[in-house]
Amino acid sequence: MSASTPHPAPDFQGLFDATLSPLLVLAPDFTIVEVNRAYLTATRTDRSIVGRPIFDVFPDNPDDPSADGVANLRRSLQSVVDTGRTDTMALQRYDIPTGGAGAFVERYWSPVNTPVRDGEGRVTHIIHRVEDVTDFVHLRRVGREQERAVAEAQMRAEGMEIDLFVRAREIREVNEQLSRANAELDAAGRTLQEEQQAKDRFIATLSHELRNPLAAATAATELLAFDLPEGHPALSVLERQLGTLVRMSNDLLDGTRAVTGRLELVRERTDLCSVVHGACADIRSLFGHEGRTLDVDLPAGPVLVHGDRLRLAQVLTNLLSNALKYTPPGGRTRVWLSTEDRQARLCVADDGIGFDPGQAEELFGVFMRAAPAGPSTPEGLGLGLAVARTIVELHGGRISAHSDGPGTGASFTALLPLALADTAQPRRAGHAHPAPRQLAILIVEDNTDLATTYRTLLERQGHHVTAVHTGADALTATASHLFDVVLCDLGLPDIDGYTVAREVRSRPHGDKLRLIAVSGFSQGADHGQSRAAGFDAHLAKPLPLADLLELLAGGSGQE
């Protein structure tokens, strides 16, 4: 091998096993996790001791009332765990089992216990090195009446001391190799974390990119509904399936935020009765498909919580979507809301497939499904319950699942703290006003399908609509014509929507029109950035026509 040829990486497991000194690797709870051949030979054991507590494998000799090997070794190991420093023990008598029924053989040892620490200084393992010095001890007992025996004993002792020195040096070298291996593991861990972050960014980008085609398809479906006032079976299928895709896209994005701790809340004093009523109204049409029934039981008065209205609605929507997936045709789902012990109690129960009671906590994990994978498994990403738990816990509440077993149905219960008496009153939803006729509206959207469909939908409402596809065209259009409303995408191909908003607002008549951001980016930071740029409202794609019309008519919209 030439000097320039890289040497292969050492086989650390092989080096460890080939080390002449008896070595035992322990976990901080003193469980044996690895052992080399020299140790097995010295203690007359085999690899079946791996995975067992050391003191179960090597108890004190019950026939020796003065035996203190277990106590001394436990004290030394605990000192290493507590202080993170090496502990060299005095010579110890520690008899070992011989394999016979209760039989032990006398042994003396010279032990050294060395910590292995991670990058933060925590003890992750203990290297227990011993040398069998039984012969040395026995030789010391030999009387001086036999000079030859004494001389031989001295020679053997000196040889053992030399051997101990050599082996100590070998152990130091092995420790250095183990330290290097630990550093390599740390580097691999950092690489894995970076890959995880890259995956999270990819999922978030994918979810955002899905919103444009979903928005166009949703708008096209609403346009078909205008053209087919009598309805059509295919239109109902499109509405159901697009609703499913929108929920899956939201779960994908929110699941990533939940895992990375970036899920945000916009809190206000909110009537949970109103949230439940609205969420059930939005999804009730899906329950009507295949004869399913949705029963809702709400208290007569308001149930006030301090929370994010949209996120709380998302919790209930996810629970109801879960019930839809796992309830057969003709099934029944019940939603009820109550208060107890200063908490709001929201329950969703169905008579669907149920689950094993021991699986209750696992259901809230990321990508977990109640039914095993297979051709009959319902659609979904296994993220809805994970997102629901994150939202509930961010509100200071908790959520749990219960089932008596497969085939007995399931229930999910969310407990949320009630709002304090001095919390600000909730905003009242604005009354719906007839949309003003003949608004001049500019649509700024680079997705031509979506722009064309929005334009057609708004023209059907009697408005005058112009559509452009770049930020530069938007600035040109607003310079030569005074629009009433500008619906502007944020991710444009040339300049972003924030720049468009700031430029429009800086003009003499820039404060005369309404600027509405329509984007797939809809986190709290995105809303703050759009407000700072001059937008009056920020709507998330896909945008239902009803929400847009409410905003144009003067309702609160989703600002």
XYZ file of C-alpha atoms in Angstrom:
559
model
C 0.000 0.000 0.000
C 1.521 3.330 -1.065
C 1.894 6.294 1.288
C -0.868 8.148 -0.518
C -3.352 5.275 -0.241
C -5.780 5.954 2.653
C -5.844 3.324 5.350
C -9.204 1.664 5.920
C -11.133 2.765 8.999
C -10.353 0.523 11.978
C -12.891 -2.067 13.062
C -13.557 -0.736 16.565
C -15.628 -3.787 17.522
C -12.762 -6.026 16.451
C -10.200 -3.923 18.339
C -12.358 -4.010 21.451
C -12.820 -7.758 21.284
C -9.128 -8.410 20.626
C -7.940 -6.325 23.597
C -6.029 -8.499 26.061
C -7.345 -6.726 29.179
C -10.750 -7.920 30.362
C -13.231 -5.160 29.488
C -16.916 -4.752 30.281
C -19.069 -1.832 28.996
C -21.955 -0.814 31.262
C -24.933 1.518 30.851
C -25.447 4.187 33.574
C -27.984 1.826 35.207
C -25.203 -0.821 35.416
C -26.650 -3.053 32.692
C -24.012 -4.937 30.685
C -24.071 -3.675 27.075
C -20.807 -5.159 25.711
C -17.970 -7.496 26.758
C -14.734 -8.679 25.177
C -13.279 -12.171 24.949
C -10.665 -11.567 27.650
C -13.395 -10.708 30.164
C -15.487 -13.760 29.288
C -12.420 -15.966 29.712
C -11.423 -14.382 33.029
C -14.914 -14.702 34.513
C -15.799 -18.100 32.956
C -18.934 -16.645 31.344
C -20.326 -16.299 27.828
C -22.088 -13.560 25.847
C -25.461 -14.393 27.381
C -24.532 -11.951 30.166
C -24.987 -9.010 27.751
C -28.224 -7.149 28.510
C -28.318 -8.254 32.176
C -27.547 -6.147 35.295
C -23.961 -6.777 36.403
C -24.947 -7.555 39.974
C -27.413 -10.225 38.817
C -24.605 -11.902 36.874
C -21.996 -11.505 39.648
C -23.608 -11.576 43.115
C -21.655 -11.881 46.354
C -20.599 -15.376 47.459
C -23.346 -16.369 49.934
C -20.871 -18.689 51.724
C -18.574 -15.755 52.568
C -20.253 -13.586 55.269
C -17.568 -10.907 54.859
C -18.106 -10.588 51.088
C -18.291 -6.900 50.113
C -17.485 -7.033 46.389
C -20.983 -5.953 45.268
C -21.119 -3.012 47.681
C -17.639 -1.770 46.763
C -18.183 -2.077 43.017
C -21.614 -0.424 43.174
C -20.098 2.482 45.138
C -17.336 2.942 42.556
C -19.700 2.766 39.554
C -22.129 5.224 41.139
C -19.211 7.604 41.789
C -18.296 7.492 38.083
C -21.909 8.244 37.057
C -22.252 11.088 39.587
C -18.865 12.778 39.046
C -17.969 11.820 35.481
C -14.435 10.900 36.667
C -12.439 7.669 36.544
C -12.418 5.640 39.765
C -9.539 3.226 40.477
C -10.569 0.673 43.075
C -8.369 -1.001 45.639
C -7.616 -4.667 45.181
C -10.897 -6.534 45.683
C -11.917 -10.052 46.595
C -14.905 -10.830 44.389
C -15.668 -14.547 44.020
C -17.304 -15.674 40.774
C -19.865 -18.423 40.132
C -18.367 -21.589 38.668
C -21.513 -22.689 36.861
C -22.343 -25.367 39.415
C -25.333 -25.194 41.712
C -24.430 -22.343 44.053
C -20.690 -22.946 43.759
C -18.215 -20.022 43.753
C -14.489 -19.821 43.144
C -12.231 -17.394 45.022
C -10.966 -14.525 42.877
C -9.110 -11.250 43.465
C -9.283 -8.321 41.042
C -7.744 -4.944 40.313
C -10.643 -2.868 38.830
C -10.656 0.545 37.100
C -13.960 2.214 36.116
C -13.764 4.867 33.384
C -16.643 7.115 32.148
C -17.550 7.655 28.490
C -19.166 11.090 28.012
C -21.148 12.612 25.176
C -20.618 16.065 23.690
C -22.546 17.684 26.549
C -20.512 15.943 29.253
C -23.161 13.400 30.239
C -21.983 9.901 31.147
C -23.374 7.520 28.523
C -21.346 4.382 29.376
C -18.807 3.046 31.890
C -15.773 0.983 30.839
C -15.123 -1.557 33.620
C -11.553 -2.895 33.241
C -10.295 -5.624 35.589
C -7.161 -7.652 35.994
C -7.266 -11.064 37.658
C -4.633 -10.806 40.416
C -5.673 -13.948 42.265
C -2.327 -15.611 41.643
C -0.552 -12.486 42.842
C -2.527 -12.522 46.096
C -1.909 -16.211 46.634
C 1.801 -15.766 46.036
C 1.927 -13.057 48.683
C 0.637 -15.605 51.187
C 3.506 -17.939 50.598
C 5.744 -18.125 53.624
C 9.305 -16.838 53.552
C 10.566 -20.329 54.597
C 10.768 -21.252 50.909
C 13.188 -18.766 49.410
C 12.805 -20.175 45.960
C 9.029 -19.852 46.134
C 9.418 -16.287 47.353
C 11.813 -15.461 44.548
C 9.489 -16.966 41.989
C 6.572 -15.071 43.490
C 8.497 -11.833 43.259
C 9.413 -12.517 39.662
C 5.834 -13.289 38.803
C 4.647 -10.176 40.615
C 7.118 -8.039 38.712
C 6.000 -9.665 35.480
C 2.407 -8.988 36.306
C 3.198 -5.360 37.108
C 4.904 -5.007 33.759
C 1.964 -6.721 32.117
C -0.451 -4.407 33.909
C 1.524 -1.397 32.696
C 1.471 -2.684 29.116
C -2.197 -3.463 29.299
C -2.951 -0.051 30.797
C -1.252 1.537 27.819
C -3.316 -0.655 25.518
C -6.459 0.406 27.335
C -5.526 4.054 26.915
C -5.113 3.501 23.202
C -8.480 1.738 23.024
C -10.074 4.616 24.955
C -8.624 7.085 22.486
C -10.043 5.035 19.632
C -13.420 4.897 21.360
C -13.296 8.683 21.834
C -12.649 9.148 18.139
C -15.512 6.797 17.361
C -17.762 8.825 19.664
C -16.774 12.005 17.807
C -17.626 10.318 14.507
C -21.023 9.306 15.928
C -21.647 12.908 16.998
C -20.835 14.102 13.489
C -23.174 11.478 12.034
C -25.899 12.672 14.425
C -25.505 16.254 13.256
C -25.687 15.100 9.641
C -28.875 13.178 10.408
C -30.380 16.280 12.048
C -29.539 18.371 8.994
C -31.171 15.771 6.752
C -34.275 15.827 8.980
C -34.464 19.623 8.688
C -34.074 19.372 4.908
C -36.932 16.851 4.815
C -39.132 19.184 6.890
C -38.380 22.069 4.508
C -39.227 19.841 1.539
C -42.581 18.806 3.039
C -43.455 22.422 3.846
C -42.558 23.515 0.301
C -44.492 20.613 -1.196
C -47.588 21.473 0.828
C -47.356 25.115 -0.245
C -46.894 24.231 -3.898
C -49.980 21.997 -3.735
C -52.129 24.969 -2.770
C -52.078 26.650 -6.210
C -53.483 23.686 -8.177
C -55.906 22.948 -5.329
C -57.062 26.567 -5.357
C -57.604 26.457 -9.129
C -59.507 23.159 -8.915
C -61.631 24.440 -6.015
C -62.490 27.631 -7.899
C -63.317 25.619 -11.038
C -65.645 23.411 -8.977
C -67.450 26.473 -7.648
C -67.755 27.749 -11.201
C -69.310 24.425 -12.236
C -71.769 24.796 -9.376
C -72.960 28.066 -10.952
C -73.363 26.390 -14.325
C -75.130 23.359 -12.839
C -77.640 24.842 -10.375
C -79.527 21.546 -10.294
C -76.394 19.764 -9.133
C -74.561 16.788 -10.602
C -73.180 13.561 -9.016
C -69.730 14.260 -10.475
C -69.741 17.727 -8.914
C -70.446 16.237 -5.492
C -67.538 13.834 -5.954
C -65.244 16.718 -6.918
C -66.281 18.752 -3.883
C -65.713 15.826 -1.477
C -62.383 14.792 -2.938
C -61.057 18.350 -3.180
C -62.046 18.885 0.447
C -60.064 15.765 1.340
C -57.027 16.977 -0.614
C -57.189 20.395 1.049
C -57.308 18.792 4.519
C -54.427 16.462 3.630
C -52.372 19.411 2.369
C -53.098 21.379 5.543
C -52.216 18.352 7.695
C -48.970 17.897 5.781
C -47.900 21.489 6.398
C -49.222 21.688 9.949
C -47.745 18.264 10.762
C -44.324 19.595 9.815
C -44.888 22.709 11.943
C -46.071 20.570 14.845
C -43.002 18.315 14.730
C -40.607 21.274 14.485
C -42.407 23.354 17.122
C -43.359 26.150 14.712
C -47.152 25.879 14.915
C -48.464 29.343 15.790
C -51.624 30.600 17.517
C -53.518 33.880 17.211
C -55.439 33.995 20.484
C -58.629 35.851 21.307
C -61.658 35.315 23.518
C -63.627 32.787 21.481
C -67.011 31.104 21.881
C -66.299 27.397 21.454
C -69.994 26.771 20.711
C -69.683 28.975 17.633
C -66.484 27.176 16.583
C -68.125 23.754 16.883
C -71.271 24.903 15.084
C -69.281 26.334 12.172
C -66.934 23.358 11.815
C -69.834 20.882 11.873
C -71.746 22.940 9.307
C -68.725 22.942 6.977
C -68.288 19.169 7.069
C -71.899 17.998 7.509
C -72.404 17.466 3.754
C -69.655 14.816 3.773
C -71.486 12.881 6.493
C -74.604 12.827 4.323
C -72.656 10.763 1.782
C -73.351 6.998 2.129
C -75.971 7.518 4.824
C -73.722 8.605 7.701
C -75.239 10.708 10.495
C -73.711 13.585 12.459
C -75.386 14.577 15.741
C -74.337 17.789 17.504
C -75.194 18.619 21.112
C -74.236 22.121 22.297
C -75.039 23.947 25.546
C -77.533 26.820 25.472
C -75.043 29.511 26.476
C -71.554 30.402 25.187
C -68.461 28.430 26.190
C -65.636 30.978 26.182
C -61.973 30.045 25.794
C -58.874 32.118 25.107
C -57.672 30.574 21.882
C -57.155 30.595 18.138
C -60.573 30.225 16.517
C -59.241 28.767 13.245
C -56.910 26.305 14.989
C -59.661 25.126 17.357
C -61.930 24.563 14.350
C -59.073 22.585 12.798
C -58.975 20.295 15.858
C -62.669 19.445 15.484
C -62.395 19.114 11.687
C -59.510 16.654 12.097
C -61.453 14.603 14.659
C -64.544 14.548 12.430
C -62.448 13.623 9.378
C -61.003 10.780 11.438
C -64.520 9.606 12.279
C -65.472 9.755 8.573
C -62.506 7.565 7.615
C -63.107 4.837 10.152
C -66.920 4.745 10.277
C -68.657 2.479 7.709
C -71.607 3.649 5.573
C -74.685 4.183 7.708
C -72.572 4.931 10.790
C -73.273 7.590 13.380
C -70.949 10.230 14.819
C -71.832 12.376 17.805
C -70.265 15.694 18.862
C -71.048 17.275 22.210
C -69.665 20.176 24.209
C -69.925 20.732 27.956
C -68.110 22.443 30.838
C -66.768 21.037 34.077
C -64.148 22.134 36.638
C -63.300 25.351 34.752
C -62.681 23.374 31.588
C -64.463 23.002 28.277
C -64.982 19.347 27.345
C -65.292 18.618 23.599
C -66.069 15.005 22.653
C -66.330 13.248 19.280
C -67.583 9.648 19.347
C -68.306 7.245 16.495
C -69.487 3.657 16.078
C -66.700 2.761 13.635
C -63.875 0.220 13.649
C -62.455 1.233 17.047
C -58.962 0.199 18.130
C -57.043 -1.800 20.727
C -57.118 0.183 24.028
C -53.363 -0.173 24.333
C -52.985 1.736 21.071
C -54.646 4.938 22.361
C -51.472 6.988 22.864
C -49.828 5.733 19.660
C -52.677 7.181 17.566
C -51.426 10.708 18.261
C -47.990 9.971 16.795
C -46.874 11.381 13.455
C -47.916 9.189 10.469
C -49.796 6.769 12.774
C -52.951 5.044 11.507
C -55.671 3.214 13.450
C -56.056 0.614 10.679
C -53.128 -1.438 9.312
C -51.872 -0.563 5.847
C -53.690 -2.374 3.075
C -55.999 -1.944 0.087
C -58.964 -1.154 2.351
C -57.126 1.361 4.536
C -58.845 4.790 4.410
C -57.048 7.701 2.775
C -54.960 10.040 4.894
C -51.417 10.800 5.984
C -51.704 9.874 9.644
C -51.085 13.501 10.688
C -54.533 14.783 11.709
C -54.482 13.525 15.300
C -50.859 14.626 15.816
C -51.771 18.146 14.683
C -54.908 18.127 16.877
C -52.881 17.160 19.960
C -50.292 19.884 19.292
C -52.993 22.554 18.932
C -54.821 21.454 22.094
C -51.592 21.358 24.128
C -50.579 24.808 22.837
C -53.900 26.003 24.301
C -52.933 24.525 27.677
C -55.299 21.579 27.305
C -55.043 17.854 26.690
C -56.639 15.330 24.355
C -57.156 11.603 24.742
C -58.616 8.648 22.831
C -60.677 5.699 24.062
C -62.075 2.495 22.618
C -63.280 -0.739 24.185
C -61.626 -2.658 21.365
C -61.856 -3.345 17.612
C -65.385 -3.003 16.270
C -66.696 -1.039 19.273
C -66.246 2.518 17.993
C -63.967 5.236 19.315
C -64.201 8.497 21.220
C -61.826 11.455 21.414
C -62.014 14.021 24.223
C -60.316 17.431 24.269
C -60.189 19.434 27.508
C -59.483 23.174 27.230
C -59.234 25.776 30.022
C -62.114 28.238 30.069
C -61.311 31.921 29.511
C -60.670 34.058 32.555
C -63.381 36.547 33.461
C -61.172 39.556 32.698
C -60.205 38.389 29.196
C -61.329 40.711 26.380
C -64.698 39.942 24.830
C -64.720 38.003 21.524
C -65.117 39.882 18.287
C -68.594 39.694 16.888
C -68.826 38.391 13.369
C -70.002 41.083 11.004
C -73.431 40.694 9.517
C -73.460 39.632 5.894
C -74.153 42.569 3.615
C -75.138 42.333 -0.030
C -71.971 42.659 -2.082
C -71.650 46.113 -3.689
C -72.217 45.868 -7.412
C -69.669 46.578 -10.064
C -66.485 46.697 -8.020
C -63.347 47.208 -10.082
C -61.134 44.284 -9.072
C -57.548 43.503 -10.107
C -56.358 39.898 -9.754
C -52.560 39.468 -9.570
C -51.884 35.718 -9.898
C -49.154 33.895 -11.841
C -51.205 30.679 -12.035
C -53.220 31.440 -15.177
C -55.829 28.723 -14.508
C -56.514 30.121 -11.057
C -56.551 33.748 -12.272
C -58.968 32.928 -15.097
C -61.325 31.008 -12.818
C -61.321 33.695 -10.104
C -62.010 36.269 -12.812
C -64.971 34.311 -14.163
C -66.414 33.713 -10.683
C -66.196 37.380 -9.743
C -67.607 38.518 -13.089
C -70.558 36.209 -12.433
C -71.104 38.307 -9.289
C -71.348 41.453 -11.401
C -67.862 42.873 -10.829
C -65.455 44.333 -13.398
C -62.326 42.167 -13.209
C -58.843 42.518 -14.688
C -56.243 39.747 -14.322
C -52.452 40.098 -14.634
C -49.734 37.546 -13.931
C -46.654 39.481 -12.783
C -45.839 42.126 -10.203
C -44.632 44.542 -12.875
C -47.956 44.248 -14.740
C -49.781 44.863 -11.451
C -47.872 48.105 -10.889
C -48.569 49.204 -14.460
C -52.286 48.400 -14.174
C -52.721 50.234 -10.855
C -50.861 53.277 -12.211
C -53.295 53.761 -15.084
C -56.538 52.661 -13.417
C -57.961 53.132 -9.953
C -59.290 49.775 -8.744
C -61.531 49.223 -5.742
C -59.867 45.961 -4.720
C -56.560 44.235 -5.569
C -56.308 40.464 -4.914
C -52.555 39.832 -4.977
C -50.576 36.590 -4.762
C -47.372 36.922 -2.706
C -45.138 34.541 -4.656
C -44.948 36.221 -8.057
C -42.339 35.361 -10.723
C -40.629 38.772 -10.841
C -41.229 40.879 -7.724
C -43.092 39.590 -4.675
C -46.524 40.736 -3.547
C -45.096 42.628 -0.574
C -43.159 44.901 -2.942
C -46.292 45.422 -5.048
C -48.282 46.424 -1.943
C -45.673 48.872 -0.689
C -45.361 50.526 -4.124
C -49.147 50.828 -4.569
C -49.582 52.284 -1.062
C -46.892 54.899 -1.724
C -48.861 56.453 -4.600
C -51.159 59.475 -4.130
C -54.344 57.396 -4.309
C -52.825 54.261 -2.788
C -54.962 54.472 0.327
C -58.196 54.486 -1.693
C -58.208 50.785 -2.596
C -58.325 47.553 -0.627
C -55.299 45.281 -0.863
C -55.956 41.600 -0.104
C -53.097 39.070 -0.019
C -54.015 35.589 -1.298
C -51.227 33.080 -0.691
C -50.299 29.543 0.256
C -48.118 31.015 3.007
C -50.403 31.676 5.963
C -48.436 31.433 9.197
C -48.599 34.181 11.799
C -45.303 35.634 10.569
C -46.708 35.779 7.007
C -49.770 37.687 8.245
C -47.557 40.147 10.121
C -45.362 40.695 7.069
C -48.351 41.300 4.800
C -49.843 43.806 7.261
C -46.517 45.618 7.433
C -46.437 45.802 3.614
C -49.874 47.492 3.542
C -52.332 44.654 2.912
C -55.773 44.997 4.507
C -56.358 41.238 4.738
C -54.493 37.962 4.238
C -56.409 34.953 2.879
C -55.001 31.431 2.542
C -55.268 29.325 -0.611
C -57.397 27.543 -1.595
C -59.833 30.422 -1.098
C -63.557 29.528 -0.990
C -65.654 31.983 -2.966
C -67.969 32.495 0.027
C -65.077 33.775 2.166
C -63.943 36.154 -0.573
C -67.449 37.496 -1.138
C -67.888 38.026 2.609
C -64.682 40.066 2.661
C -65.697 42.084 -0.386
C -69.079 42.724 1.219
C -67.452 44.139 4.347
C -67.300 41.046 6.570
C -64.331 40.272 8.769
C -62.931 37.658 6.466
C -59.807 35.852 7.573
C -57.605 38.763 8.364
